[in-house]
Amino acid sequence: MRELYFRLPGTLGALLLLVGGLLATPAQAQDDILNELEQQTPPSTTSSVVDATFKSSRLINGHTIQTPGKGTMVFLISHRFGTLNSGPYNFFGLDQATIRLGLEYGFTDRLTVGVGRSSLEKTLDSFVKYKALRQSTGAHAMPVSVTLFASSALTTLRYNDQVEHTLARRMTYSYQGLIARKFSPALSLQLMPTLIHRNLVATDQDPHDVYAVGFGGRQKLTKRTSLNLEYYYLVPATKPSEVRNSLAVGFDIETGGHVFQLHVTNSQGMIEKFFVANTQGNFFKGDLYFGFNVNRNFTLRTQDKFSK
Amino acid sequence: MKHCYSWLCMALLLGVSSSASAQRYSTRTGSVSFFSVSIMEDIEAKTDQAAALLDMQTAQVAFAIPIRTFEFKRTLMQEHFNENYMESDRFPKATFKGRVTNLNVDLLHKGGPQRVSVEGDLTLHGITRRVQTTGSLEVASGRLLVHTLFSVAPADYGIDVPLLVREHIAKIVTVRVSMACDPVSPVTLAQP
């Protein structure tokens, strides 16, 4: 009835309003007052950030644009068993395992710093992650989220070869621009241009700088589970010999403060220098590492409104 | 522009029939908070962006709360609240429209808080239910102060809690509304 008033010429509308006002039942009048209120705050003028593009800070092996948020500490346990095709003698890979333990902390909603240690080559790593752009809707909408990522890795392995393993030679650096868009509440896709700089390489033919482009995404199956895919394509010009593109398929389960991620991948390592620049397994020949990531969130500092 | 006309007309009508004191009050910065207490976890959230419109002549009230503006202690709770429970993309607002059943306008303008009963439709997570609660209204320095405290059962609004975290989330959530509304004239209301 209300909409009818607006379509009519002003005077006639006003007249109808008078009549309508006298005849209106309370229920119709109540409808009006809520509509009036809604009109005061048209939704299109407010911009809102699209969050929860991914459930975890990891897609599978690599990072997502997601940062934990101010005051939140994430404890991350990542595990990869041996290859599935290693036979019953090795219990299809379960006899061997590599692990990475990590801690990351959100200093602000955008800035995260993390450290970790991988059992593979006894590697320590640290990284900085900064959410440069946040996807948003409404006025001045931003179509994608962009997170910048930089990490350094130090292998502490004792070598028995003729090379003098200086500190510099033990370092590897990784740089990523993570670009993601949440297309719907269920579907998010991510693009990851990547550069790995290795200070020490095996032969003269091997490049120090390895370029790769990763892409992946998640499709939610239910509110709390999703199917994930991640693929890193090595740029042929800088592809190290004997190294394959990394492919991973995973399944995420979220339960309150935990996210469990189960996956199979042809990469054994869990940091960029390993899975981007040193993946050996052939996914389609069964060189598959079954693994999982467990994320546990702790709130170290509550949001400002609640700090007393 | 067309409806400005109608409003003007209505303003005239109101001008004739009402006294000089304000009949309508509104705000966009009302506080709404809710909390739930369980063995495992206390959950608390606040927003200061609730909108309200109250008509003292017809005793009608309307509230609209943008769900995404609720802030939690823990960022992860906030994410889960929007993503898993309230589905804020699909249902961005919670609304209430109803009326004060025992409003005494004369008493209200004399000052002092007045205890009132309110009944109406609460829409949450896309589900509308008839609710009834009590609250208080008070006119102080020209503003209308609105307070109410009521309980909501998430299950009534199709918000399901998975078995694994059922112990963390209380069956009943207490909601507190606290607002100071400024007087509005119908003419200014009509101009967005």
Short mmCIF file of C-alpha atoms in Angstrom, two decimals:
data_model
loop_
_atom_site.label_atom_id
_atom_site.label_comp_id
_atom_site.label_asym_id
_atom_site.label_seq_id
_atom_site.Cartn_x
_atom_site.Cartn_y
_atom_site.Cartn_z
CA MET A 1 0.00 0.00 0.00
CA ARG A 2 2.83 2.30 0.89
CA GLU A 3 4.60 1.85 -2.40
CA LEU A 4 1.43 2.83 -4.15
CA TYR A 5 1.59 6.31 -2.66
CA PHE A 6 4.94 6.98 -4.24
CA ARG A 7 3.92 6.02 -7.74
CA LEU A 8 0.99 8.39 -7.69
CA PRO A 9 1.28 12.12 -8.34
CA GLY A 10 2.09 14.08 -5.19
CA THR A 11 -1.24 15.67 -4.39
CA LEU A 12 -3.22 12.54 -5.06
CA GLY A 13 -0.71 10.59 -3.01
CA ALA A 14 -1.06 13.00 -0.15
CA LEU A 15 -4.80 12.69 -0.30
CA LEU A 16 -4.59 8.92 -0.30
CA LEU A 17 -2.19 9.09 2.59
CA LEU A 18 -4.70 11.06 4.60
CA VAL A 19 -7.43 8.57 3.85
CA GLY A 20 -5.08 5.64 4.30
CA GLY A 21 -3.83 7.05 7.57
CA LEU A 22 -7.35 7.10 8.92
CA LEU A 23 -8.16 3.61 7.73
CA ALA A 24 -4.83 1.89 8.34
CA THR A 25 -4.79 -0.97 10.79
CA PRO A 26 -1.97 -0.99 13.36
CA ALA A 27 -0.19 -3.86 11.55
CA GLN A 28 0.15 -1.85 8.35
CA ALA A 29 1.33 1.17 10.27
CA GLN A 30 4.03 -0.90 11.94
CA ASP A 31 5.24 -2.01 8.54
CA ASP A 32 5.62 1.62 7.64
CA ILE A 33 7.71 2.59 10.61
CA LEU A 34 10.29 -0.13 9.91
CA ASN A 35 10.40 0.77 6.23
CA GLU A 36 10.94 4.39 7.15
CA LEU A 37 13.79 3.38 9.39
CA GLU A 38 15.36 1.24 6.68
CA GLN A 39 15.13 4.14 4.25
CA GLN A 40 17.14 6.32 6.56
CA THR A 41 20.08 3.96 6.22
CA PRO A 42 20.28 2.79 2.62
CA PRO A 43 22.65 -0.20 2.53
CA SER A 44 24.41 0.89 -0.66
CA THR A 45 26.17 3.82 0.97
CA THR A 46 27.96 1.73 3.54
CA SER A 47 31.10 -0.13 2.57
CA SER A 48 31.78 -3.41 4.27
CA VAL A 49 34.87 -5.59 4.27
CA VAL A 50 34.55 -9.12 2.97
CA ASP A 51 36.25 -11.37 5.46
CA ALA A 52 36.74 -15.10 6.04
CA THR A 53 37.90 -15.61 2.46
CA PHE A 54 39.60 -18.75 3.75
CA LYS A 55 39.27 -20.52 7.07
CA SER A 56 42.97 -20.85 7.71
CA SER A 57 46.14 -18.88 7.10
CA ARG A 58 47.20 -21.84 4.90
CA LEU A 59 45.48 -22.99 1.75
CA ILE A 60 47.26 -26.35 1.95
CA ASN A 61 51.04 -25.96 1.81
CA GLY A 62 51.17 -22.26 1.12
CA HIS A 63 49.70 -19.19 2.70
CA THR A 64 46.32 -17.63 2.06
CA ILE A 65 45.55 -13.92 2.25
CA GLN A 66 44.12 -14.59 5.69
CA THR A 67 45.77 -13.02 8.74
CA PRO A 68 44.78 -13.97 12.30
CA GLY A 69 43.63 -10.51 13.39
CA LYS A 70 44.92 -8.24 16.10
CA GLY A 71 45.93 -9.95 19.30
CA THR A 72 45.44 -13.49 18.04
CA MET A 73 48.18 -16.11 18.25
CA VAL A 74 47.96 -19.18 16.06
CA PHE A 75 49.75 -22.39 16.90
CA LEU A 76 50.17 -24.47 13.78
CA ILE A 77 51.16 -28.11 13.65
CA SER A 78 51.79 -29.39 10.15
CA HIS A 79 52.57 -32.97 9.37
CA ARG A 80 53.43 -34.92 6.22
CA PHE A 81 53.79 -38.66 6.23
CA GLY A 82 55.89 -40.59 3.70
CA THR A 83 54.64 -41.33 0.20
CA LEU A 84 51.58 -43.52 -0.19
CA ASN A 85 53.38 -45.65 -2.78
CA SER A 86 56.23 -46.57 -0.43
CA GLY A 87 54.62 -49.95 0.15
CA PRO A 88 53.32 -52.01 3.06
CA TYR A 89 56.85 -52.29 4.51
CA ASN A 90 56.69 -48.56 5.30
CA PHE A 91 53.00 -48.85 6.12
CA PHE A 92 52.22 -46.73 3.06
CA GLY A 93 54.20 -43.83 4.36
CA LEU A 94 52.98 -43.68 7.92
CA ASP A 95 56.35 -44.90 9.23
CA GLN A 96 58.02 -41.70 8.19
CA ALA A 97 56.90 -38.21 8.97
CA THR A 98 58.11 -34.68 8.67
CA ILE A 99 56.71 -31.97 10.83
CA ARG A 100 56.65 -28.23 11.08
CA LEU A 101 55.70 -26.41 14.26
CA GLY A 102 54.77 -22.79 13.87
CA LEU A 103 53.59 -19.80 15.82
CA GLU A 104 52.14 -16.69 14.27
CA TYR A 105 50.82 -13.55 15.88
CA GLY A 106 48.65 -10.74 14.56
CA PHE A 107 50.11 -7.42 15.68
CA THR A 108 47.32 -5.62 13.88
CA ASP A 109 44.40 -6.84 11.81
CA ARG A 110 46.70 -6.56 8.80
CA LEU A 111 50.20 -7.39 10.03
CA THR A 112 51.28 -10.86 11.07
CA VAL A 113 54.69 -12.18 12.04
CA GLY A 114 55.41 -15.87 12.31
CA VAL A 115 58.18 -18.34 13.05
CA GLY A 116 58.45 -22.05 12.49
CA ARG A 117 60.72 -25.01 12.46
CA SER A 118 60.59 -27.87 10.00
CA SER A 119 62.16 -31.24 10.67
CA LEU A 120 63.00 -31.40 6.96
CA GLU A 121 66.64 -30.26 6.72
CA LYS A 122 66.21 -28.92 10.27
CA THR A 123 64.99 -25.63 8.93
CA LEU A 124 64.04 -22.53 10.86
CA ASP A 125 61.83 -20.01 9.12
CA SER A 126 60.30 -16.66 9.88
CA PHE A 127 57.89 -14.57 7.88
CA VAL A 128 56.07 -11.27 7.69
CA LYS A 129 52.63 -11.04 6.17
CA TYR A 130 50.78 -7.82 5.46
CA LYS A 131 47.22 -7.51 4.25
CA ALA A 132 47.62 -4.59 1.85
CA LEU A 133 44.12 -4.56 0.34
CA ARG A 134 40.88 -5.92 1.66
CA GLN A 135 38.03 -6.99 -0.56
CA SER A 136 34.92 -4.94 0.14
CA THR A 137 31.42 -4.28 -1.07
CA GLY A 138 29.31 -1.13 -1.18
CA ALA A 139 30.77 2.28 -1.89
CA HIS A 140 34.36 2.20 -3.20
CA ALA A 141 34.21 -1.57 -3.51
CA MET A 142 37.50 -3.42 -3.76
CA PRO A 143 37.27 -6.53 -5.92
CA VAL A 144 40.13 -8.49 -4.36
CA SER A 145 42.16 -8.88 -1.20
CA VAL A 146 45.93 -8.64 -1.54
CA THR A 147 48.40 -9.86 1.07
CA LEU A 148 52.15 -9.44 0.74
CA PHE A 149 54.33 -12.17 2.10
CA ALA A 150 58.07 -12.43 2.69
CA SER A 151 59.94 -15.16 4.49
CA SER A 152 63.44 -16.33 5.18
CA ALA A 153 64.51 -19.89 5.91
CA LEU A 154 67.71 -21.10 7.54
CA THR A 155 68.74 -24.71 7.39
CA THR A 156 70.63 -25.84 10.46
CA LEU A 157 71.51 -29.30 9.14
CA ARG A 158 75.08 -30.57 9.76
CA TYR A 159 76.49 -31.42 6.35
CA ASN A 160 79.24 -33.96 5.62
CA ASP A 161 80.30 -32.60 2.25
CA GLN A 162 83.17 -30.49 0.94
CA VAL A 163 81.19 -27.27 0.75
CA GLU A 164 81.64 -24.72 3.47
CA HIS A 165 78.08 -24.05 4.65
CA THR A 166 78.26 -20.46 5.78
CA LEU A 167 75.25 -18.72 7.24
CA ALA A 168 74.58 -16.97 3.94
CA ARG A 169 74.67 -20.26 2.05
CA ARG A 170 72.13 -21.69 4.44
CA MET A 171 69.57 -18.98 3.71
CA THR A 172 66.65 -19.03 1.29
CA TYR A 173 64.19 -16.18 0.78
CA SER A 174 60.61 -16.30 -0.47
CA TYR A 175 58.38 -13.49 -1.70
CA GLN A 176 54.74 -13.77 -2.61
CA GLY A 177 51.91 -11.53 -3.63
CA LEU A 178 48.72 -13.27 -2.61
CA ILE A 179 45.65 -12.10 -4.51
CA ALA A 180 42.29 -13.57 -3.58
CA ARG A 181 38.64 -13.02 -4.18
CA LYS A 182 35.70 -14.45 -2.32
CA PHE A 183 33.25 -14.96 -5.16
CA SER A 184 30.47 -16.24 -2.94
CA PRO A 185 30.23 -17.36 0.69
CA ALA A 186 31.28 -20.81 -0.55
CA LEU A 187 33.82 -20.13 -3.30
CA SER A 188 37.13 -18.29 -2.94
CA LEU A 189 40.01 -18.32 -5.43
CA GLN A 190 43.57 -17.19 -5.00
CA LEU A 191 46.49 -16.34 -7.28
CA MET A 192 50.04 -16.44 -5.92
CA PRO A 193 52.95 -15.00 -7.94
CA THR A 194 56.04 -16.29 -6.16
CA LEU A 195 59.80 -15.73 -6.13
CA ILE A 196 62.17 -18.03 -4.26
CA HIS A 197 65.75 -16.88 -3.92
CA ARG A 198 68.23 -19.58 -3.01
CA ASN A 199 71.68 -18.48 -1.97
CA LEU A 200 73.17 -21.92 -2.56
CA VAL A 201 72.21 -24.16 -5.46
CA ALA A 202 73.41 -27.67 -6.34
CA THR A 203 74.90 -26.98 -9.78
CA ASP A 204 75.84 -24.01 -11.95
CA GLN A 205 72.83 -24.76 -14.15
CA ASP A 206 70.40 -24.34 -11.29
CA PRO A 207 68.92 -20.87 -11.01
CA HIS A 208 69.22 -18.88 -7.81
CA ASP A 209 65.89 -17.20 -8.45
CA VAL A 210 62.96 -19.51 -9.04
CA TYR A 211 59.76 -17.93 -10.30
CA ALA A 212 56.39 -19.61 -9.96
CA VAL A 213 52.73 -18.77 -10.24
CA GLY A 214 50.43 -20.51 -7.86
CA PHE A 215 46.70 -20.72 -7.98
CA GLY A 216 44.15 -22.42 -5.85
CA GLY A 217 40.93 -22.05 -3.99
CA ARG A 218 38.34 -23.45 -1.74
CA GLN A 219 34.82 -24.59 -2.27
CA LYS A 220 32.78 -25.00 0.88
CA LEU A 221 30.93 -28.28 1.12
CA THR A 222 29.07 -27.36 4.29
CA LYS A 223 29.27 -24.33 6.57
CA ARG A 224 32.26 -25.81 8.37
CA THR A 225 34.00 -27.96 5.77
CA SER A 226 35.59 -27.17 2.45
CA LEU A 227 37.47 -28.75 -0.42
CA ASN A 228 40.77 -27.03 -1.23
CA LEU A 229 43.08 -27.13 -4.21
CA GLU A 230 46.52 -25.63 -4.64
CA TYR A 231 48.89 -25.71 -7.60
CA TYR A 232 52.23 -24.00 -8.13
CA TYR A 233 53.36 -23.71 -11.73
CA LEU A 234 57.10 -23.18 -12.10
CA VAL A 235 58.04 -20.71 -14.80
CA PRO A 236 60.02 -22.90 -17.30
CA ALA A 237 62.90 -20.44 -17.73
CA THR A 238 63.86 -20.67 -14.08
CA LYS A 239 62.70 -24.18 -13.32
CA PRO A 240 65.32 -26.16 -11.39
CA SER A 241 66.17 -29.57 -12.84
CA GLU A 242 64.38 -32.60 -11.40
CA VAL A 243 61.79 -30.38 -9.76
CA ARG A 244 58.07 -30.74 -10.37
CA ASN A 245 55.13 -28.43 -9.97
CA SER A 246 53.48 -28.76 -6.60
CA LEU A 247 49.92 -30.00 -6.52
CA ALA A 248 47.80 -30.48 -3.43
CA VAL A 249 44.22 -31.42 -2.72
CA GLY A 250 42.80 -30.91 0.73
CA PHE A 251 39.80 -30.94 2.98
CA ASP A 252 39.23 -28.41 5.79
CA ILE A 253 37.19 -28.98 8.91
CA GLU A 254 36.52 -26.11 11.26
CA THR A 255 35.47 -26.70 14.85
CA GLY A 256 35.33 -23.66 17.10
CA GLY A 257 38.89 -22.51 17.76
CA HIS A 258 40.48 -25.23 15.59
CA VAL A 259 40.85 -25.74 11.89
CA PHE A 260 41.87 -29.22 10.76
CA GLN A 261 43.23 -29.51 7.26
CA LEU A 262 43.75 -32.94 5.71
CA HIS A 263 45.42 -33.28 2.34
CA VAL A 264 47.47 -35.19 -0.16
CA THR A 265 50.29 -33.50 -2.04
CA ASN A 266 53.39 -34.37 -4.02
CA SER A 267 55.45 -31.98 -1.87
CA GLN A 268 57.14 -33.09 1.29
CA GLY A 269 58.14 -29.74 2.76
CA MET A 270 55.75 -27.26 4.32
CA ILE A 271 57.48 -23.98 3.60
CA GLU A 272 57.82 -22.18 0.28
CA LYS A 273 61.46 -23.08 -0.42
CA PHE A 274 60.53 -26.75 -0.23
CA PHE A 275 57.17 -27.02 -1.92
CA VAL A 276 57.64 -24.39 -4.61
CA ALA A 277 61.30 -24.87 -5.46
CA ASN A 278 61.99 -28.44 -4.42
CA THR A 279 59.00 -30.69 -5.04
CA GLN A 280 60.23 -34.10 -6.21
CA GLY A 281 57.16 -36.31 -6.21
CA ASN A 282 55.06 -37.19 -9.22
CA PHE A 283 51.47 -36.70 -8.13
CA PHE A 284 50.06 -39.03 -10.74
CA LYS A 285 52.52 -41.86 -10.06
CA GLY A 286 51.51 -42.10 -6.43
CA ASP A 287 54.30 -40.06 -4.85
CA LEU A 288 51.70 -38.64 -2.56
CA TYR A 289 52.34 -37.38 0.91
CA PHE A 290 49.34 -37.59 3.14
CA GLY A 291 49.36 -34.85 5.73
CA PHE A 292 47.47 -32.49 7.95
CA ASN A 293 47.66 -29.02 9.42
CA VAL A 294 46.08 -28.23 12.76
CA ASN A 295 45.49 -24.59 13.61
CA ARG A 296 44.71 -23.55 17.13
CA ASN A 297 43.83 -19.92 17.84
CA PHE A 298 44.54 -18.16 21.11
CA THR A 299 43.41 -14.67 21.93
CA LEU A 300 46.28 -12.95 23.68
CA ARG A 301 44.82 -9.48 23.53
CA THR A 302 41.09 -8.91 23.35
CA GLN A 303 39.73 -6.34 20.94
CA ASP A 304 40.02 -2.74 22.11
CA LYS A 305 36.38 -2.34 23.03
CA PHE A 306 36.67 -5.07 25.59
CA SER A 307 40.06 -4.29 27.14
CA LYS A 308 39.60 -2.95 30.60
CA MET B 1 10.62 14.02 -4.28
CA LYS B 2 7.05 12.92 -4.64
CA HIS B 3 6.80 11.56 -1.19
CA CYS B 4 8.10 14.76 0.37
CA TYR B 5 4.77 16.17 -0.58
CA SER B 6 2.92 13.47 1.25
CA TRP B 7 5.11 13.98 4.26
CA LEU B 8 4.48 17.68 4.27
CA CYS B 9 0.82 16.91 4.29
CA MET B 10 1.24 14.48 7.11
CA ALA B 11 3.31 17.00 9.04
CA LEU B 12 0.48 19.47 8.78
CA LEU B 13 -1.91 16.85 9.98
CA LEU B 14 0.33 16.02 12.92
CA GLY B 15 0.84 19.71 13.64
CA VAL B 16 -2.89 20.12 14.09
CA SER B 17 -3.47 17.09 16.19
CA SER B 18 -0.45 17.07 18.49
CA SER B 19 1.08 19.29 21.10
CA ALA B 20 4.38 21.11 20.67
CA SER B 21 6.46 18.31 22.22
CA ALA B 22 8.27 15.89 19.91
CA GLN B 23 6.37 12.81 18.88
CA ARG B 24 9.07 10.92 17.07
CA TYR B 25 12.54 10.01 18.14
CA SER B 26 15.29 8.29 16.25
CA THR B 27 18.94 7.29 16.48
CA ARG B 28 21.58 5.58 14.41
CA THR B 29 24.04 5.07 17.19
CA GLY B 30 22.13 2.90 19.62
CA SER B 31 24.03 0.36 21.69
CA VAL B 32 23.08 -3.26 21.51
CA SER B 33 25.08 -5.93 23.26
CA PHE B 34 24.51 -9.58 23.92
CA PHE B 35 26.15 -12.13 26.10
CA SER B 36 25.89 -15.80 26.77
CA VAL B 37 27.46 -17.65 29.64
CA SER B 38 28.35 -21.33 29.45
CA ILE B 39 30.70 -23.70 31.26
CA MET B 40 33.30 -23.47 28.51
CA GLU B 41 33.14 -19.94 27.28
CA ASP B 42 31.57 -16.55 27.87
CA ILE B 43 30.57 -14.85 24.68
CA GLU B 44 30.01 -11.13 24.51
CA ALA B 45 29.50 -8.74 21.62
CA LYS B 46 28.62 -5.09 21.17
CA THR B 47 27.60 -2.65 18.50
CA ASP B 48 27.00 1.08 18.58
CA GLN B 49 25.36 1.25 15.20
CA ALA B 50 21.82 0.16 15.91
CA ALA B 51 19.14 2.32 14.31
CA ALA B 52 15.80 3.00 15.93
CA LEU B 53 12.66 4.98 15.25
CA LEU B 54 10.02 5.45 17.93
CA ASP B 55 6.71 7.19 17.42
CA MET B 56 5.26 8.30 20.75
CA GLN B 57 1.92 9.21 19.27
CA THR B 58 1.17 5.83 17.78
CA ALA B 59 3.35 3.95 20.30
CA GLN B 60 5.16 2.23 17.45
CA VAL B 61 8.80 1.28 17.60
CA ALA B 62 11.23 -0.05 15.01
CA PHE B 63 14.83 -1.19 15.39
CA ALA B 64 17.36 -2.26 12.77
CA ILE B 65 20.75 -3.66 13.71
CA PRO B 66 23.46 -4.33 11.12
CA ILE B 67 24.77 -7.74 12.19
CA ARG B 68 28.29 -7.23 10.84
CA THR B 69 28.86 -4.28 13.17
CA PHE B 70 28.90 -6.52 16.24
CA GLU B 71 32.36 -6.64 17.75
CA PHE B 72 33.62 -9.55 19.81
CA LYS B 73 36.46 -10.01 22.21
CA ARG B 74 38.00 -12.59 19.92
CA THR B 75 38.36 -11.92 16.22
CA LEU B 76 37.73 -15.56 15.44
CA MET B 77 34.43 -15.54 17.33
CA GLN B 78 33.37 -12.57 15.28
CA GLU B 79 34.23 -14.40 12.08
CA HIS B 80 32.32 -17.51 13.13
CA PHE B 81 29.36 -15.42 14.26
CA ASN B 82 29.04 -13.86 10.81
CA GLU B 83 30.07 -16.86 8.73
CA ASN B 84 28.59 -19.85 10.49
CA TYR B 85 25.82 -18.69 12.77
CA MET B 86 24.16 -15.50 11.56
CA GLU B 87 25.12 -15.90 7.88
CA SER B 88 25.45 -12.14 7.68
CA ASP B 89 25.88 -12.11 3.91
CA ARG B 90 22.38 -13.49 3.51
CA PHE B 91 20.82 -11.78 6.51
CA PRO B 92 22.67 -8.52 7.05
CA LYS B 93 20.20 -7.03 9.54
CA ALA B 94 18.21 -7.96 12.57
CA THR B 95 15.00 -5.95 12.88
CA PHE B 96 12.21 -5.42 15.33
CA LYS B 97 8.90 -3.72 14.74
CA GLY B 98 6.23 -3.50 17.32
CA ARG B 99 4.39 -1.30 19.70
CA VAL B 100 4.44 -0.20 23.27
CA THR B 101 1.27 -1.63 24.76
CA ASN B 102 0.99 0.55 27.85
CA LEU B 103 2.45 3.90 26.87
CA ASN B 104 1.42 6.93 28.88
CA VAL B 105 2.67 9.93 26.90
CA ASP B 106 1.66 12.53 29.45
CA LEU B 107 3.55 10.75 32.18
CA LEU B 108 6.53 10.40 29.84
CA HIS B 109 6.78 14.14 29.27
CA LYS B 110 6.54 14.82 32.99
CA GLY B 111 9.95 13.15 33.30
CA GLY B 112 11.23 10.11 35.10
CA PRO B 113 11.54 6.61 33.71
CA GLN B 114 8.44 4.75 32.69
CA ARG B 115 8.29 0.97 32.70
CA VAL B 116 6.69 -0.25 29.49
CA SER B 117 5.71 -3.47 27.79
CA VAL B 118 6.58 -3.98 24.16
CA GLU B 119 5.34 -6.57 21.74
CA GLY B 120 6.14 -7.09 18.13
CA ASP B 121 8.02 -9.06 15.50
CA LEU B 122 11.70 -9.82 15.90
CA THR B 123 13.44 -10.86 12.69
CA LEU B 124 16.76 -12.59 13.12
CA HIS B 125 18.62 -14.83 10.69
CA GLY B 126 15.68 -14.48 8.30
CA ILE B 127 13.16 -15.84 10.77
CA THR B 128 10.43 -13.69 12.27
CA ARG B 129 8.88 -14.43 15.63
CA ARG B 130 6.39 -12.64 17.81
CA VAL B 131 8.09 -11.51 21.00
CA GLN B 132 7.11 -9.67 24.13
CA THR B 133 9.37 -7.88 26.57
CA THR B 134 9.55 -5.05 29.02
CA GLY B 135 11.77 -2.01 29.04
CA SER B 136 11.92 1.57 30.14
CA LEU B 137 11.41 4.90 28.40
CA GLU B 138 12.44 8.26 29.72
CA VAL B 139 12.55 11.74 28.29
CA ALA B 140 15.61 13.56 29.60
CA SER B 141 16.90 16.89 28.20
CA GLY B 142 14.79 16.47 25.10
CA ARG B 143 16.07 12.99 24.27
CA LEU B 144 14.26 9.73 24.61
CA LEU B 145 16.21 7.13 26.56
CA VAL B 146 15.35 3.55 25.70
CA HIS B 147 16.46 0.54 27.72
CA THR B 148 15.52 -3.07 27.49
CA LEU B 149 16.90 -6.47 28.37
CA PHE B 150 15.51 -9.65 26.90
CA SER B 151 16.44 -13.22 26.02
CA VAL B 152 16.71 -14.92 22.68
CA ALA B 153 17.10 -18.63 22.03
CA PRO B 154 19.27 -19.05 18.89
CA ALA B 155 17.52 -22.34 18.13
CA ASP B 156 14.22 -20.46 17.68
CA TYR B 157 15.75 -18.55 14.78
CA GLY B 158 17.21 -21.50 12.93
CA ILE B 159 20.72 -20.90 14.24
CA ASP B 160 22.09 -24.36 14.78
CA VAL B 161 25.11 -25.05 16.94
CA PRO B 162 27.19 -28.07 15.93
CA LEU B 163 27.48 -30.88 18.46
CA LEU B 164 31.20 -30.34 18.93
CA VAL B 165 30.85 -26.82 20.30
CA ARG B 166 27.43 -27.21 21.89
CA GLU B 167 28.93 -26.89 25.34
CA HIS B 168 30.50 -23.57 24.41
CA ILE B 169 27.38 -21.75 23.43
CA ALA B 170 24.51 -21.14 25.80
CA LYS B 171 20.95 -22.04 24.81
CA ILE B 172 19.78 -18.59 25.82
CA VAL B 173 21.45 -15.34 24.85
CA THR B 174 20.70 -12.16 26.77
CA VAL B 175 20.37 -9.01 24.70
CA ARG B 176 20.70 -5.52 26.12
CA VAL B 177 19.51 -2.44 24.26
CA SER B 178 20.46 1.04 25.39
CA MET B 179 19.72 4.08 23.27
CA ALA B 180 19.41 7.83 23.42
CA CYS B 181 17.13 8.99 20.61
CA ASP B 182 16.90 12.51 19.28
CA PRO B 183 13.59 14.10 18.41
CA VAL B 184 12.75 14.20 14.71
CA SER B 185 10.12 15.98 12.76
CA PRO B 186 8.42 14.02 10.00
CA VAL B 187 9.56 16.50 7.36
CA THR B 188 13.27 15.97 7.97
CA LEU B 189 12.69 12.25 8.14
CA ALA B 190 11.33 12.16 4.64
CA GLN B 191 14.46 13.68 3.17
CA PRO B 192 17.14 11.01 2.97
#
